[in-house]
């Protein structure tokens, strides 16, 4: 039984703790992490990504295509993936692969992956080939394959569905958590839209609605399949379809 307990002032409402004296000069530190730390994380994450998209991009554009693609991929992994892994290990005290649902329910996820992917393919082919009469462009390039198709699905789903949605589900019902996550997912696209001059009416409304709906769908598939791989594959497939037709 403890002889004395000393409360530790909380750090911005994120970490609360106390020092417990157990006797014979021995002490034990007990820390409790507030689940709201994800908002501090997201603000810092968003700031870093804005720096990359609005400032660092001008220097990346001066590089040759392949070095630029590799550098961009490295930066995205550093900003998106590594912090989440550290937070899961340190704050959640869990194994990242298990917490992010990256090593189980893969077969169950394949069912959802197949049906949603088929729906996306049919939708895009009908809209673009039959309605809009667009042509397919297979000249994607190294950067497109690496960053837009392969890496985007992995990095963005680790942050938004694997981490943020799961954390928000600790505090909210799924549909509320999924809606919040989808809105955050929309917001992370603002910097690149602004940089490319796409923040104009009515294009911006269409972009916001598209990304929001995709975020809702990704969250729903993640919840039903209990596998992040299913969402990663669908996300990457969607980006491939966009590159093929636009």
mmCIF file with all atom_site columns, N, CA and C in Angstrom, residues 73-127:
data_model
loop_
_atom_site.group_PDB
_atom_site.id
_atom_site.type_symbol
_atom_site.label_atom_id
_atom_site.label_alt_id
_atom_site.label_comp_id
_atom_site.label_asym_id
_atom_site.label_entity_id
_atom_site.label_seq_id
_atom_site.pdbx_PDB_ins_code
_atom_site.Cartn_x
_atom_site.Cartn_y
_atom_site.Cartn_z
_atom_site.occupancy
_atom_site.B_iso_or_equiv
_atom_site.pdbx_formal_charge
_atom_site.auth_seq_id
_atom_site.auth_comp_id
_atom_site.auth_asym_id
_atom_site.auth_atom_id
_atom_site.pdbx_PDB_model_num
ATOM 1   N N  . UNK A 1 73  ? 8.717   10.795  -51.308 1.00 0.00 ? 73  UNK A N  1
ATOM 2   C CA . UNK A 1 73  ? 8.267   9.593   -50.605 1.00 0.00 ? 73  UNK A CA 1
ATOM 3   C C  . UNK A 1 73  ? 8.869   9.517   -49.208 1.00 0.00 ? 73  UNK A C  1
ATOM 4   N N  . UNK A 1 74  ? 10.149  9.834   -49.113 1.00 0.00 ? 74  UNK A N  1
ATOM 5   C CA . UNK A 1 74  ? 10.835  9.799   -47.817 1.00 0.00 ? 74  UNK A CA 1
ATOM 6   C C  . UNK A 1 74  ? 10.232  10.809  -46.854 1.00 0.00 ? 74  UNK A C  1
ATOM 7   N N  . UNK A 1 75  ? 9.994   12.021  -47.340 1.00 0.00 ? 75  UNK A N  1
ATOM 8   C CA . UNK A 1 75  ? 9.411   13.070  -46.501 1.00 0.00 ? 75  UNK A CA 1
ATOM 9   C C  . UNK A 1 75  ? 8.027   12.660  -46.011 1.00 0.00 ? 75  UNK A C  1
ATOM 10  N N  . UNK A 1 76  ? 7.242   12.069  -46.896 1.00 0.00 ? 76  UNK A N  1
ATOM 11  C CA . UNK A 1 76  ? 5.883   11.673  -46.497 1.00 0.00 ? 76  UNK A CA 1
ATOM 12  C C  . UNK A 1 76  ? 5.906   10.583  -45.442 1.00 0.00 ? 76  UNK A C  1
ATOM 13  N N  . UNK A 1 77  ? 6.812   9.639   -45.579 1.00 0.00 ? 77  UNK A N  1
ATOM 14  C CA . UNK A 1 77  ? 6.927   8.581   -44.569 1.00 0.00 ? 77  UNK A CA 1
ATOM 15  C C  . UNK A 1 77  ? 7.320   9.171   -43.222 1.00 0.00 ? 77  UNK A C  1
ATOM 16  N N  . UNK A 1 78  ? 8.256   10.116  -43.244 1.00 0.00 ? 78  UNK A N  1
ATOM 17  C CA . UNK A 1 78  ? 8.727   10.747  -42.006 1.00 0.00 ? 78  UNK A CA 1
ATOM 18  C C  . UNK A 1 78  ? 7.603   11.530  -41.330 1.00 0.00 ? 78  UNK A C  1
ATOM 19  N N  . UNK A 1 79  ? 6.817   12.262  -42.097 1.00 0.00 ? 79  UNK A N  1
ATOM 20  C CA . UNK A 1 79  ? 5.767   13.103  -41.523 1.00 0.00 ? 79  UNK A CA 1
ATOM 21  C C  . UNK A 1 79  ? 4.512   12.307  -41.169 1.00 0.00 ? 79  UNK A C  1
ATOM 22  N N  . UNK A 1 80  ? 4.169   11.325  -41.982 1.00 0.00 ? 80  UNK A N  1
ATOM 23  C CA . UNK A 1 80  ? 2.908   10.606  -41.805 1.00 0.00 ? 80  UNK A CA 1
ATOM 24  C C  . UNK A 1 80  ? 3.031   9.328   -40.986 1.00 0.00 ? 80  UNK A C  1
ATOM 25  N N  . UNK A 1 81  ? 3.987   8.482   -41.310 1.00 0.00 ? 81  UNK A N  1
ATOM 26  C CA . UNK A 1 81  ? 4.010   7.134   -40.739 1.00 0.00 ? 81  UNK A CA 1
ATOM 27  C C  . UNK A 1 81  ? 4.781   7.049   -39.425 1.00 0.00 ? 81  UNK A C  1
ATOM 28  N N  . UNK A 1 82  ? 5.988   7.576   -39.397 1.00 0.00 ? 82  UNK A N  1
ATOM 29  C CA . UNK A 1 82  ? 6.836   7.428   -38.208 1.00 0.00 ? 82  UNK A CA 1
ATOM 30  C C  . UNK A 1 82  ? 6.190   7.993   -36.948 1.00 0.00 ? 82  UNK A C  1
ATOM 31  N N  . UNK A 1 83  ? 5.603   9.210   -36.968 1.00 0.00 ? 83  UNK A N  1
ATOM 32  C CA . UNK A 1 83  ? 4.956   9.713   -35.754 1.00 0.00 ? 83  UNK A CA 1
ATOM 33  C C  . UNK A 1 83  ? 3.832   8.808   -35.247 1.00 0.00 ? 83  UNK A C  1
ATOM 34  N N  . UNK A 1 84  ? 3.048   8.242   -36.148 1.00 0.00 ? 84  UNK A N  1
ATOM 35  C CA . UNK A 1 84  ? 1.960   7.353   -35.734 1.00 0.00 ? 84  UNK A CA 1
ATOM 36  C C  . UNK A 1 84  ? 2.517   6.104   -35.062 1.00 0.00 ? 84  UNK A C  1
ATOM 37  N N  . UNK A 1 85  ? 3.558   5.536   -35.638 1.00 0.00 ? 85  UNK A N  1
ATOM 38  C CA . UNK A 1 85  ? 4.180   4.351   -35.039 1.00 0.00 ? 85  UNK A CA 1
ATOM 39  C C  . UNK A 1 85  ? 4.674   4.662   -33.629 1.00 0.00 ? 85  UNK A C  1
ATOM 40  N N  . UNK A 1 86  ? 5.312   5.814   -33.465 1.00 0.00 ? 86  UNK A N  1
ATOM 41  C CA . UNK A 1 86  ? 5.824   6.210   -32.150 1.00 0.00 ? 86  UNK A CA 1
ATOM 42  C C  . UNK A 1 86  ? 4.689   6.442   -31.159 1.00 0.00 ? 86  UNK A C  1
ATOM 43  N N  . UNK A 1 87  ? 3.623   7.086   -31.606 1.00 0.00 ? 87  UNK A N  1
ATOM 44  C CA . UNK A 1 87  ? 2.488   7.338   -30.719 1.00 0.00 ? 87  UNK A CA 1
ATOM 45  C C  . UNK A 1 87  ? 1.820   6.039   -30.288 1.00 0.00 ? 87  UNK A C  1
ATOM 46  N N  . UNK A 1 88  ? 1.687   5.111   -31.198 1.00 0.00 ? 88  UNK A N  1
ATOM 47  C CA . UNK A 1 88  ? 1.070   3.827   -30.860 1.00 0.00 ? 88  UNK A CA 1
ATOM 48  C C  . UNK A 1 88  ? 1.924   3.082   -29.836 1.00 0.00 ? 88  UNK A C  1
ATOM 49  N N  . UNK A 1 89  ? 3.227   3.109   -30.021 1.00 0.00 ? 89  UNK A N  1
ATOM 50  C CA . UNK A 1 89  ? 4.124   2.394   -29.112 1.00 0.00 ? 89  UNK A CA 1
ATOM 51  C C  . UNK A 1 89  ? 4.234   3.081   -27.756 1.00 0.00 ? 89  UNK A C  1
ATOM 52  N N  . UNK A 1 90  ? 4.349   4.420   -27.755 1.00 0.00 ? 90  UNK A N  1
ATOM 53  C CA . UNK A 1 90  ? 4.596   5.152   -26.517 1.00 0.00 ? 90  UNK A CA 1
ATOM 54  C C  . UNK A 1 90  ? 3.306   5.490   -25.778 1.00 0.00 ? 90  UNK A C  1
ATOM 55  N N  . UNK A 1 91  ? 2.336   6.054   -26.495 1.00 0.00 ? 91  UNK A N  1
ATOM 56  C CA . UNK A 1 91  ? 1.118   6.529   -25.847 1.00 0.00 ? 91  UNK A CA 1
ATOM 57  C C  . UNK A 1 91  ? 0.080   5.418   -25.670 1.00 0.00 ? 91  UNK A C  1
ATOM 58  N N  . UNK A 1 92  ? -0.040  4.558   -26.679 1.00 0.00 ? 92  UNK A N  1
ATOM 59  C CA . UNK A 1 92  ? -1.033  3.484   -26.608 1.00 0.00 ? 92  UNK A CA 1
ATOM 60  C C  . UNK A 1 92  ? -0.455  2.186   -26.061 1.00 0.00 ? 92  UNK A C  1
ATOM 61  N N  . UNK A 1 93  ? 0.882   2.139   -25.993 1.00 0.00 ? 93  UNK A N  1
ATOM 62  C CA . UNK A 1 93  ? 1.580   0.947   -25.492 1.00 0.00 ? 93  UNK A CA 1
ATOM 63  C C  . UNK A 1 93  ? 1.114   -0.324  -26.216 1.00 0.00 ? 93  UNK A C  1
ATOM 64  N N  . UNK A 1 94  ? 1.042   -0.216  -27.529 1.00 0.00 ? 94  UNK A N  1
ATOM 65  C CA . UNK A 1 94  ? 0.601   -1.337  -28.355 1.00 0.00 ? 94  UNK A CA 1
ATOM 66  C C  . UNK A 1 94  ? 1.587   -1.584  -29.483 1.00 0.00 ? 94  UNK A C  1
ATOM 67  N N  . UNK A 1 95  ? 1.464   -2.745  -30.103 1.00 0.00 ? 95  UNK A N  1
ATOM 68  C CA . UNK A 1 95  ? 2.271   -3.047  -31.274 1.00 0.00 ? 95  UNK A CA 1
ATOM 69  C C  . UNK A 1 95  ? 1.628   -2.388  -32.486 1.00 0.00 ? 95  UNK A C  1
ATOM 70  N N  . UNK A 1 96  ? 2.379   -1.586  -33.236 1.00 0.00 ? 96  UNK A N  1
ATOM 71  C CA . UNK A 1 96  ? 1.806   -0.826  -34.353 1.00 0.00 ? 96  UNK A CA 1
ATOM 72  C C  . UNK A 1 96  ? 1.039   -1.673  -35.366 1.00 0.00 ? 96  UNK A C  1
ATOM 73  N N  . UNK A 1 97  ? 1.599   -2.807  -35.790 1.00 0.00 ? 97  UNK A N  1
ATOM 74  C CA . UNK A 1 97  ? 0.927   -3.623  -36.798 1.00 0.00 ? 97  UNK A CA 1
ATOM 75  C C  . UNK A 1 97  ? -0.423  -4.131  -36.308 1.00 0.00 ? 97  UNK A C  1
ATOM 76  N N  . UNK A 1 98  ? -0.471  -4.512  -35.045 1.00 0.00 ? 98  UNK A N  1
ATOM 77  C CA . UNK A 1 98  ? -1.716  -5.008  -34.477 1.00 0.00 ? 98  UNK A CA 1
ATOM 78  C C  . UNK A 1 98  ? -2.708  -3.872  -34.260 1.00 0.00 ? 98  UNK A C  1
ATOM 79  N N  . UNK A 1 99  ? -2.234  -2.779  -33.689 1.00 0.00 ? 99  UNK A N  1
ATOM 80  C CA . UNK A 1 99  ? -3.112  -1.642  -33.393 1.00 0.00 ? 99  UNK A CA 1
ATOM 81  C C  . UNK A 1 99  ? -3.729  -1.064  -34.661 1.00 0.00 ? 99  UNK A C  1
ATOM 82  N N  . UNK A 1 100 ? -2.913  -0.954  -35.699 1.00 0.00 ? 100 UNK A N  1
ATOM 83  C CA . UNK A 1 100 ? -3.376  -0.376  -36.963 1.00 0.00 ? 100 UNK A CA 1
ATOM 84  C C  . UNK A 1 100 ? -4.115  -1.385  -37.836 1.00 0.00 ? 100 UNK A C  1
ATOM 85  N N  . UNK A 1 101 ? -4.241  -2.610  -37.340 1.00 0.00 ? 101 UNK A N  1
ATOM 86  C CA . UNK A 1 101 ? -4.937  -3.696  -38.045 1.00 0.00 ? 101 UNK A CA 1
ATOM 87  C C  . UNK A 1 101 ? -4.315  -3.962  -39.417 1.00 0.00 ? 101 UNK A C  1
ATOM 88  N N  . UNK A 1 102 ? -3.005  -4.148  -39.369 1.00 0.00 ? 102 UNK A N  1
ATOM 89  C CA . UNK A 1 102 ? -2.253  -4.410  -40.594 1.00 0.00 ? 102 UNK A CA 1
ATOM 90  C C  . UNK A 1 102 ? -1.799  -5.861  -40.725 1.00 0.00 ? 102 UNK A C  1
ATOM 91  N N  . UNK A 1 103 ? -2.090  -6.693  -39.752 1.00 0.00 ? 103 UNK A N  1
ATOM 92  C CA . UNK A 1 103 ? -1.596  -8.072  -39.852 1.00 0.00 ? 103 UNK A CA 1
ATOM 93  C C  . UNK A 1 103 ? -2.665  -9.124  -39.557 1.00 0.00 ? 103 UNK A C  1
ATOM 94  N N  . UNK A 1 104 ? -3.942  -8.730  -39.625 1.00 0.00 ? 104 UNK A N  1
ATOM 95  C CA . UNK A 1 104 ? -4.978  -9.739  -39.442 1.00 0.00 ? 104 UNK A CA 1
ATOM 96  C C  . UNK A 1 104 ? -6.221  -9.368  -40.244 1.00 0.00 ? 104 UNK A C  1
ATOM 97  N N  . UNK A 1 105 ? -7.123  -10.335 -40.362 1.00 0.00 ? 105 UNK A N  1
ATOM 98  C CA . UNK A 1 105 ? -8.374  -10.171 -41.116 1.00 0.00 ? 105 UNK A CA 1
ATOM 99  C C  . UNK A 1 105 ? -8.145  -9.837  -42.591 1.00 0.00 ? 105 UNK A C  1
ATOM 100 N N  . UNK A 1 106 ? -7.000  -10.275 -43.124 1.00 0.00 ? 106 UNK A N  1
ATOM 101 C CA . UNK A 1 106 ? -6.707  -9.941  -44.521 1.00 0.00 ? 106 UNK A CA 1
ATOM 102 C C  . UNK A 1 106 ? -7.697  -10.620 -45.464 1.00 0.00 ? 106 UNK A C  1
ATOM 103 N N  . UNK A 1 107 ? -8.030  -11.880 -45.200 1.00 0.00 ? 107 UNK A N  1
ATOM 104 C CA . UNK A 1 107 ? -8.967  -12.601 -46.072 1.00 0.00 ? 107 UNK A CA 1
ATOM 105 C C  . UNK A 1 107 ? -10.361 -11.988 -46.014 1.00 0.00 ? 107 UNK A C  1
ATOM 106 N N  . UNK A 1 108 ? -10.792 -11.618 -44.813 1.00 0.00 ? 108 UNK A N  1
ATOM 107 C CA . UNK A 1 108 ? -12.090 -10.968 -44.677 1.00 0.00 ? 108 UNK A CA 1
ATOM 108 C C  . UNK A 1 108 ? -12.092 -9.636  -45.414 1.00 0.00 ? 108 UNK A C  1
ATOM 109 N N  . UNK A 1 109 ? -10.950 -8.959  -45.363 1.00 0.00 ? 109 UNK A N  1
ATOM 110 C CA . UNK A 1 109 ? -10.846 -7.675  -46.043 1.00 0.00 ? 109 UNK A CA 1
ATOM 111 C C  . UNK A 1 109 ? -10.898 -7.798  -47.547 1.00 0.00 ? 109 UNK A C  1
ATOM 112 N N  . UNK A 1 110 ? -10.468 -8.953  -48.077 1.00 0.00 ? 110 UNK A N  1
ATOM 113 C CA . UNK A 1 110 ? -10.472 -9.151  -49.525 1.00 0.00 ? 110 UNK A CA 1
ATOM 114 C C  . UNK A 1 110 ? -11.883 -9.094  -50.103 1.00 0.00 ? 110 UNK A C  1
ATOM 115 N N  . UNK A 1 111 ? -12.859 -9.571  -49.347 1.00 0.00 ? 111 UNK A N  1
ATOM 116 C CA . UNK A 1 111 ? -14.243 -9.529  -49.830 1.00 0.00 ? 111 UNK A CA 1
ATOM 117 C C  . UNK A 1 111 ? -14.691 -8.084  -50.037 1.00 0.00 ? 111 UNK A C  1
ATOM 118 N N  . UNK A 1 112 ? -14.437 -7.257  -49.049 1.00 0.00 ? 112 UNK A N  1
ATOM 119 C CA . UNK A 1 112 ? -14.800 -5.849  -49.161 1.00 0.00 ? 112 UNK A CA 1
ATOM 120 C C  . UNK A 1 112 ? -13.967 -5.150  -50.222 1.00 0.00 ? 112 UNK A C  1
ATOM 121 N N  . UNK A 1 113 ? -12.696 -5.508  -50.279 1.00 0.00 ? 113 UNK A N  1
ATOM 122 C CA . UNK A 1 113 ? -11.819 -4.921  -51.295 1.00 0.00 ? 113 UNK A CA 1
ATOM 123 C C  . UNK A 1 113 ? -12.340 -5.214  -52.690 1.00 0.00 ? 113 UNK A C  1
ATOM 124 N N  . UNK A 1 114 ? -12.730 -6.468  -52.913 1.00 0.00 ? 114 UNK A N  1
ATOM 125 C CA . UNK A 1 114 ? -13.202 -6.873  -54.232 1.00 0.00 ? 114 UNK A CA 1
ATOM 126 C C  . UNK A 1 114 ? -14.466 -6.155  -54.664 1.00 0.00 ? 114 UNK A C  1
ATOM 127 N N  . UNK A 1 115 ? -15.473 -6.114  -53.778 1.00 0.00 ? 115 UNK A N  1
ATOM 128 C CA . UNK A 1 115 ? -16.751 -5.502  -54.150 1.00 0.00 ? 115 UNK A CA 1
ATOM 129 C C  . UNK A 1 115 ? -16.639 -3.993  -54.354 1.00 0.00 ? 115 UNK A C  1
ATOM 130 N N  . UNK A 1 116 ? -15.962 -3.329  -53.433 1.00 0.00 ? 116 UNK A N  1
ATOM 131 C CA . UNK A 1 116 ? -15.825 -1.870  -53.550 1.00 0.00 ? 116 UNK A CA 1
ATOM 132 C C  . UNK A 1 116 ? -14.950 -1.507  -54.742 1.00 0.00 ? 116 UNK A C  1
ATOM 133 N N  . UNK A 1 117 ? -13.890 -2.272  -54.967 1.00 0.00 ? 117 UNK A N  1
ATOM 134 C CA . UNK A 1 117 ? -13.014 -2.016  -56.114 1.00 0.00 ? 117 UNK A CA 1
ATOM 135 C C  . UNK A 1 117 ? -13.771 -2.195  -57.423 1.00 0.00 ? 117 UNK A C  1
ATOM 136 N N  . UNK A 1 118 ? -14.575 -3.252  -57.502 1.00 0.00 ? 118 UNK A N  1
ATOM 137 C CA . UNK A 1 118 ? -15.372 -3.495  -58.706 1.00 0.00 ? 118 UNK A CA 1
ATOM 138 C C  . UNK A 1 118 ? -16.342 -2.340  -58.962 1.00 0.00 ? 118 UNK A C  1
ATOM 139 N N  . UNK A 1 119 ? -16.970 -1.847  -57.898 1.00 0.00 ? 119 UNK A N  1
ATOM 140 C CA . UNK A 1 119 ? -17.904 -0.728  -58.035 1.00 0.00 ? 119 UNK A CA 1
ATOM 141 C C  . UNK A 1 119 ? -17.187 0.523   -58.529 1.00 0.00 ? 119 UNK A C  1
ATOM 142 N N  . UNK A 1 120 ? -15.989 0.785   -57.991 1.00 0.00 ? 120 UNK A N  1
ATOM 143 C CA . UNK A 1 120 ? -15.211 1.951   -58.421 1.00 0.00 ? 120 UNK A CA 1
ATOM 144 C C  . UNK A 1 120 ? -14.817 1.848   -59.892 1.00 0.00 ? 120 UNK A C  1
ATOM 145 N N  . UNK A 1 121 ? -14.358 0.669   -60.288 1.00 0.00 ? 121 UNK A N  1
ATOM 146 C CA . UNK A 1 121 ? -13.923 0.468   -61.675 1.00 0.00 ? 121 UNK A CA 1
ATOM 147 C C  . UNK A 1 121 ? -15.089 0.673   -62.640 1.00 0.00 ? 121 UNK A C  1
ATOM 148 N N  . UNK A 1 122 ? -16.232 0.057   -62.337 1.00 0.00 ? 122 UNK A N  1
ATOM 149 C CA . UNK A 1 122 ? -17.406 0.207   -63.204 1.00 0.00 ? 122 UNK A CA 1
ATOM 150 C C  . UNK A 1 122 ? -17.831 1.670   -63.280 1.00 0.00 ? 122 UNK A C  1
ATOM 151 N N  . UNK A 1 123 ? -17.878 2.341   -62.130 1.00 0.00 ? 123 UNK A N  1
ATOM 152 C CA . UNK A 1 123 ? -18.286 3.746   -62.088 1.00 0.00 ? 123 UNK A CA 1
ATOM 153 C C  . UNK A 1 123 ? -17.371 4.612   -62.938 1.00 0.00 ? 123 UNK A C  1
ATOM 154 N N  . UNK A 1 124 ? -16.064 4.450   -62.755 1.00 0.00 ? 124 UNK A N  1
ATOM 155 C CA . UNK A 1 124 ? -15.116 5.293   -63.488 1.00 0.00 ? 124 UNK A CA 1
ATOM 156 C C  . UNK A 1 124 ? -15.125 5.010   -64.981 1.00 0.00 ? 124 UNK A C  1
ATOM 157 N N  . UNK A 1 125 ? -15.242 3.759   -65.342 1.00 0.00 ? 125 UNK A N  1
ATOM 158 C CA . UNK A 1 125 ? -15.260 3.432   -66.768 1.00 0.00 ? 125 UNK A CA 1
ATOM 159 C C  . UNK A 1 125 ? -16.539 3.940   -67.439 1.00 0.00 ? 125 UNK A C  1
ATOM 160 N N  . UNK A 1 126 ? -17.662 3.796   -66.774 1.00 0.00 ? 126 UNK A N  1
ATOM 161 C CA . UNK A 1 126 ? -18.923 4.278   -67.347 1.00 0.00 ? 126 UNK A CA 1
ATOM 162 C C  . UNK A 1 126 ? -18.910 5.796   -67.482 1.00 0.00 ? 126 UNK A C  1
ATOM 163 N N  . UNK A 1 127 ? -18.534 6.493   -66.411 1.00 0.00 ? 127 UNK A N  1
ATOM 164 C CA . UNK A 1 127 ? -18.536 7.960   -66.424 1.00 0.00 ? 127 UNK A CA 1
ATOM 165 C C  . UNK A 1 127 ? -17.549 8.514   -67.440 1.00 0.00 ? 127 UNK A C  1
#
